[in-house]
Amino acid sequence: MSDGIHFLGIRHHGPGSAKNVKAYLEELEPDMILLEGPPEAEPLLPGVLHEQMKPPVALLAYQPDEPKRAVFYPFAGFSPEWQAMCYAVKRGIPLRFFDLPLVHHLALWKEREEQAELQKASEEAHDTEEEGMPSAPGNQPEAEASPVPPEPVHVDPFAALAKAAGYDDPELWWEMNFENRRNNEEIFLAVREAVTALREAYPAIDRETSLREAWMRKMIRAAQKEGCQRIAVICGAWHVPGLEKMPARKEDNELLKGLPKVKVECTWIPWTYDRLSYRSGYGAGIISPGWYDHVWDYPDDDGTRWMSKVAALFRARGMDISVAHVIETVRLAQVTAALRGLSRPSLEEYNDAVTTVMGFGDPVVLQIIREALVISDRMGAVPGDVPKVPLLVDVEKLLKRLRLPLTTGIKEYNLDLRKPNDLERSIVFHRLNLLGIRLARPLGSDGKGTFKESWSVYYEPEQTLSIIEKAVWGNTLAEAVVAYNVRQAEDIPSISALVDLLQQVIPADLPGLVEQMTRRLDALAASTTDVLEMMKAIPGLVTVVRYGSVRNLDYAKVNDMLYTMMARVLAGGVLACANIDEDAAADLMEKFIAVDYAVATANQPELISMWTELVRKVRESRGTHPLLSGYATRLLRDKNILGHEETAQTLQYYTSRGNAASETAFWFEGFLKSSGTILLLDEQLWELVNGWLASLDDGTFLELLPILRRTFSEYSVPERRKLGEKAKGTSGVKRLHAGSEAFNAEDARKVIPLIWQLVGIK
């Protein structure tokens, strides 16, 4: 204490600090409290005692014109700042957040980002210049001293103090030295003394810390000037030495002169215990918020209540835990604490006892405790009347009306789209996803062709920030989705990407958006000449046309585009298949597979006719890559357009001696693509393939083996096993024997292991 100023150096989110701060304030009864925090949030202070306010919560501060630049200030019930706020509001004592205003803080953040970008651009330009310079020794510039000072060391004071005391775990050191202490003033004096020594050991501080402490000192002087006799200054322990030693007022004013500014807005949002481990706002995280919550609520618990929670958790997981287990675990934890010289067990002693008694020496049980109890899935709540952007208000109203409570636990919803409430839920989920807000994630089926949808829903605080970021696009969810995706559509340069987005828009029930996207799609389709891009888009267009009727939307215009696009693919598709390498052919075959499936699904005669004509031309063209020719042959045979004799003639052409072995193998790879079951059931196809393989000499077979093995490896394990069993038969051998006097049964048996190797059977 100096001149009526009482410095309370705290650890953010520490129940020990919270307990000590609360007791100190009740004894001191200060005239004013200066609390580390953003001054812009002071108008929100009365809300801490609102009946709907349930910590953990956080102050969210952001730039309204650039919401991604934001910072969270989280609070739990056991946070000393929260206790200070509750004390001040309840007693009617003035409380001021006295940290550097965020209008400057976020502006400095923006300034640093811009400087980093300029520095990066400068370095890239410098590197480019050096690439063109000769590397002779005489041309090397002399090394210059760096004008940038050494980076200040960032120190977690409590981690440093724990290490000095011989502890690897600062949480354990904190608990042992603070949670069980009662003399509040002595603790704050001890913390101040220890941190002062740390500041002397690490004197360099960064510019941000210097500015923050200068502003804090400015606020302390202002409080003194108002005539306050007892001022409680509550801040991170690291700042206490920097605030006690007051430099001249002029020095601080000079340091704070000319700081940049941006506009800042603040609100309360729900927070979660698992997010308390994140370094945001105060830059402090804890690894056991659920345990600290227990310590705060039940400071006199001898372990019985905690162990009862553990036992109940294990029983819910099907473990046989009795009252005797609880009693023995508590006893062992207390004995262990005594042997370690502790006045009472810490979380470590309880964990050790649980491992021994309930886990029978296996520490894996601690993973269950950690997620459910040590961290906990607790989530806070904020009043409905806190300042919010209109979009956030609209989303919250929708979720409430549809009975979709936000929780940190993952909750699955199986929706039946024939039910009005489920259909509305589906529409909201799809709209949120179209805004990039991942509150709900689809599971399994995308739901466009069925009346069933499954979703996984859980809340993360960052989702609130995502909604705020998208608030510039509209005041309601529907408005924002339309405006945002119209812009997205305008920036998409390819037909296929636009069709993909259109498929996502369909379930969102926004006819106006669909109409605007259709116009954009029409313009893109008219200007493109890329056959491969059009083939990539056709399956998506078929999906849009086929399932659009489920949402009662008119997709006739899209259907017209589909026919036009297929006609253009028919005109240029053959040329796209000629004079290409293996990779390009493989990519094109995947597009053929997708288009063939889509056309079959659409089941429109004219579309099928155009597609079949293209496949026929691809097969007949002599310049077509053999991989695509083989696949086209198979497609025509599957559709009963190509008979056995024509198929055999094509096979003879590609297996003739005039063709390279690799061309033959590629043709067979395309011909056998995804046809394991067909090979088993179609005897004619089997005779063709088996006869060709049996006719290969050893050298040719070994040359083709890698490609053939790749073909057969795509079949399922049961298919490969049955093919191997079929190949093991003698039908092919007998046929060869009948036509050849040179047949040797012993040589024939040697072929069998190679066939097994070919189909991937050990």
Short mmCIF file of C-alpha atoms in Angstrom, two decimals, residues 63-238:
data_model
loop_
_atom_site.label_atom_id
_atom_site.label_comp_id
_atom_site.label_asym_id
_atom_site.label_seq_id
_atom_site.Cartn_x
_atom_site.Cartn_y
_atom_site.Cartn_z
CA GLN A 63 -14.04 -3.49 -34.45
CA PRO A 64 -17.50 -3.16 -36.05
CA ASP A 65 -15.95 -2.36 -39.43
CA GLU A 66 -13.53 -5.30 -39.16
CA PRO A 67 -15.01 -7.82 -36.71
CA LYS A 68 -12.24 -10.38 -37.21
CA ARG A 69 -10.05 -8.08 -35.15
CA ALA A 70 -11.54 -8.93 -31.77
CA VAL A 71 -10.54 -9.94 -28.27
CA PHE A 72 -12.24 -11.93 -25.52
CA TYR A 73 -12.07 -11.24 -21.79
CA PRO A 74 -13.39 -14.42 -20.14
CA PHE A 75 -14.59 -14.68 -16.53
CA ALA A 76 -15.56 -17.60 -14.32
CA GLY A 77 -17.27 -17.38 -10.95
CA PHE A 78 -13.86 -18.01 -9.39
CA SER A 79 -12.14 -15.24 -11.37
CA PRO A 80 -10.94 -12.45 -9.05
CA GLU A 81 -12.09 -9.84 -11.58
CA TRP A 82 -15.61 -11.27 -11.50
CA GLN A 83 -15.71 -11.15 -7.72
CA ALA A 84 -14.46 -7.56 -7.77
CA MET A 85 -17.17 -6.56 -10.27
CA CYS A 86 -19.92 -8.26 -8.27
CA TYR A 87 -18.68 -6.61 -5.06
CA ALA A 88 -18.60 -3.14 -6.64
CA VAL A 89 -22.02 -3.36 -8.31
CA LYS A 90 -23.64 -4.83 -5.20
CA ARG A 91 -22.17 -2.14 -2.90
CA GLY A 92 -22.58 0.73 -5.35
CA ILE A 93 -18.82 1.43 -5.31
CA PRO A 94 -17.32 3.09 -8.42
CA LEU A 95 -15.37 0.57 -10.50
CA ARG A 96 -13.32 1.55 -13.53
CA PHE A 97 -11.62 -0.65 -16.06
CA PHE A 98 -8.24 1.05 -16.19
CA ASP A 99 -6.32 -0.86 -18.85
CA LEU A 100 -5.25 0.78 -22.12
CA PRO A 101 -8.48 1.49 -24.05
CA LEU A 102 -9.19 -0.95 -26.81
CA VAL A 103 -9.65 1.89 -29.26
CA HIS A 104 -5.86 2.18 -29.04
CA HIS A 105 -5.10 -1.47 -28.34
CA LEU A 106 -6.83 -2.77 -31.49
CA ALA A 107 -5.45 0.11 -33.54
CA LEU A 108 -1.93 -0.89 -32.48
CA TRP A 109 -2.76 -4.46 -33.41
CA LYS A 110 -3.77 -3.28 -36.88
CA GLU A 111 -0.63 -1.16 -37.09
CA ARG A 112 1.56 -4.16 -36.25
CA GLU A 113 -0.13 -6.28 -38.91
CA GLU A 114 0.43 -3.61 -41.55
CA GLN A 115 4.07 -3.23 -40.55
CA ALA A 116 4.54 -7.00 -40.71
CA GLU A 117 3.08 -7.07 -44.22
CA LEU A 118 5.37 -4.24 -45.33
CA GLN A 119 8.36 -5.98 -43.78
CA LYS A 120 7.49 -9.22 -45.55
CA ALA A 121 7.09 -7.44 -48.88
CA SER A 122 10.42 -5.66 -48.36
CA GLU A 123 12.20 -8.93 -47.57
CA GLU A 124 10.70 -10.61 -50.64
CA ALA A 125 11.82 -7.71 -52.82
CA HIS A 126 15.28 -7.84 -51.27
CA ASP A 127 15.52 -11.58 -51.89
CA THR A 128 14.51 -11.04 -55.52
CA GLU A 129 17.26 -8.45 -55.98
CA GLU A 130 19.87 -10.72 -54.44
CA GLU A 131 18.95 -13.53 -56.83
CA GLY A 132 20.11 -11.35 -59.70
CA MET A 133 23.37 -10.19 -58.06
CA PRO A 134 26.72 -11.86 -58.74
CA SER A 135 28.06 -13.85 -55.81
CA ALA A 136 31.73 -12.91 -56.15
CA PRO A 137 33.40 -12.14 -52.78
CA GLY A 138 34.09 -8.55 -53.75
CA ASN A 139 30.39 -7.87 -54.25
CA GLN A 140 29.27 -9.06 -50.82
CA PRO A 141 27.99 -6.18 -48.65
CA GLU A 142 29.34 -5.85 -45.15
CA ALA A 143 27.05 -7.01 -42.34
CA GLU A 144 25.16 -4.18 -40.71
CA ALA A 145 24.06 -3.96 -37.12
CA SER A 146 20.35 -4.64 -36.80
CA PRO A 147 18.37 -1.51 -35.88
CA VAL A 148 15.74 -3.71 -34.21
CA PRO A 149 16.26 -4.09 -30.43
CA PRO A 150 16.22 -7.56 -28.86
CA GLU A 151 12.73 -8.96 -28.35
CA PRO A 152 11.62 -8.53 -24.73
CA VAL A 153 11.12 -11.74 -22.79
CA HIS A 154 7.46 -12.54 -22.08
CA VAL A 155 7.21 -14.09 -18.64
CA ASP A 156 4.35 -15.90 -16.94
CA PRO A 157 5.16 -14.76 -13.39
CA PHE A 158 3.52 -17.69 -11.67
CA ALA A 159 5.17 -20.24 -13.97
CA ALA A 160 8.52 -18.58 -13.26
CA LEU A 161 7.91 -18.58 -9.51
CA ALA A 162 6.82 -22.23 -9.64
CA LYS A 163 9.98 -23.16 -11.51
CA ALA A 164 12.12 -21.28 -8.99
CA ALA A 165 10.42 -23.27 -6.23
CA GLY A 166 11.21 -26.55 -8.00
CA TYR A 167 7.80 -27.24 -9.55
CA ASP A 168 7.32 -28.25 -13.19
CA ASP A 169 3.57 -27.70 -12.89
CA PRO A 170 2.62 -24.07 -12.07
CA GLU A 171 -0.98 -25.17 -11.42
CA LEU A 172 0.20 -27.49 -8.64
CA TRP A 173 2.46 -24.81 -7.16
CA TRP A 174 -0.40 -22.30 -7.26
CA GLU A 175 -2.81 -24.64 -5.57
CA MET A 176 -0.37 -25.57 -2.80
CA ASN A 177 0.68 -22.00 -2.06
CA PHE A 178 -2.56 -20.07 -2.54
CA GLU A 179 -5.67 -22.23 -2.29
CA ASN A 180 -4.99 -23.16 1.34
CA ARG A 181 -3.80 -19.77 2.62
CA ARG A 182 -5.97 -17.48 4.74
CA ASN A 183 -3.85 -14.37 5.44
CA ASN A 184 -4.85 -12.21 2.48
CA GLU A 185 -2.58 -9.21 3.00
CA GLU A 186 0.51 -11.31 3.48
CA ILE A 187 -0.22 -13.15 0.24
CA PHE A 188 -0.46 -9.94 -1.80
CA LEU A 189 2.72 -8.63 -0.20
CA ALA A 190 4.53 -11.88 -0.96
CA VAL A 191 3.34 -11.84 -4.59
CA ARG A 192 4.43 -8.22 -5.00
CA GLU A 193 7.88 -8.98 -3.60
CA ALA A 194 8.37 -12.06 -5.79
CA VAL A 195 7.21 -10.37 -8.99
CA THR A 196 9.37 -7.32 -8.27
CA ALA A 197 12.37 -9.65 -8.22
CA LEU A 198 11.22 -11.17 -11.51
CA ARG A 199 10.87 -7.75 -13.14
CA GLU A 200 14.41 -6.94 -12.06
CA ALA A 201 15.61 -10.21 -13.59
CA TYR A 202 13.69 -9.54 -16.82
CA PRO A 203 13.82 -5.74 -17.19
CA ALA A 204 12.99 -5.57 -20.91
CA ILE A 205 9.28 -5.16 -21.66
CA ASP A 206 7.55 -4.72 -24.97
CA ARG A 207 5.93 -1.52 -26.20
CA GLU A 208 2.41 -2.76 -25.54
CA THR A 209 3.15 -3.46 -21.87
CA SER A 210 4.83 -0.06 -21.52
CA LEU A 211 1.78 1.68 -22.97
CA ARG A 212 -0.64 -0.31 -20.84
CA GLU A 213 1.20 0.46 -17.62
CA ALA A 214 1.53 4.13 -18.54
CA TRP A 215 -2.23 4.33 -19.04
CA MET A 216 -2.87 2.48 -15.77
CA ARG A 217 -0.69 4.95 -13.90
CA LYS A 218 -2.60 7.77 -15.57
CA MET A 219 -5.87 6.33 -14.28
CA ILE A 220 -4.45 5.93 -10.76
CA ARG A 221 -3.45 9.62 -10.73
CA ALA A 222 -6.96 10.55 -11.95
CA ALA A 223 -8.53 8.56 -9.07
CA GLN A 224 -6.24 10.27 -6.57
CA LYS A 225 -7.12 13.65 -8.00
CA GLU A 226 -10.80 12.92 -7.37
CA GLY A 227 -9.99 12.67 -3.66
CA CYS A 228 -10.40 8.91 -3.22
CA GLN A 229 -8.72 7.83 0.03
CA ARG A 230 -8.83 4.05 -0.36
CA ILE A 231 -8.19 2.87 -3.92
CA ALA A 232 -8.06 -0.86 -4.65
CA VAL A 233 -5.95 -1.55 -7.75
CA ILE A 234 -6.60 -5.09 -9.02
CA CYS A 235 -4.39 -6.24 -11.87
CA GLY A 236 -2.21 -9.07 -13.08
CA ALA A 237 0.65 -9.57 -10.63
CA TRP A 238 3.20 -8.82 -13.34
#
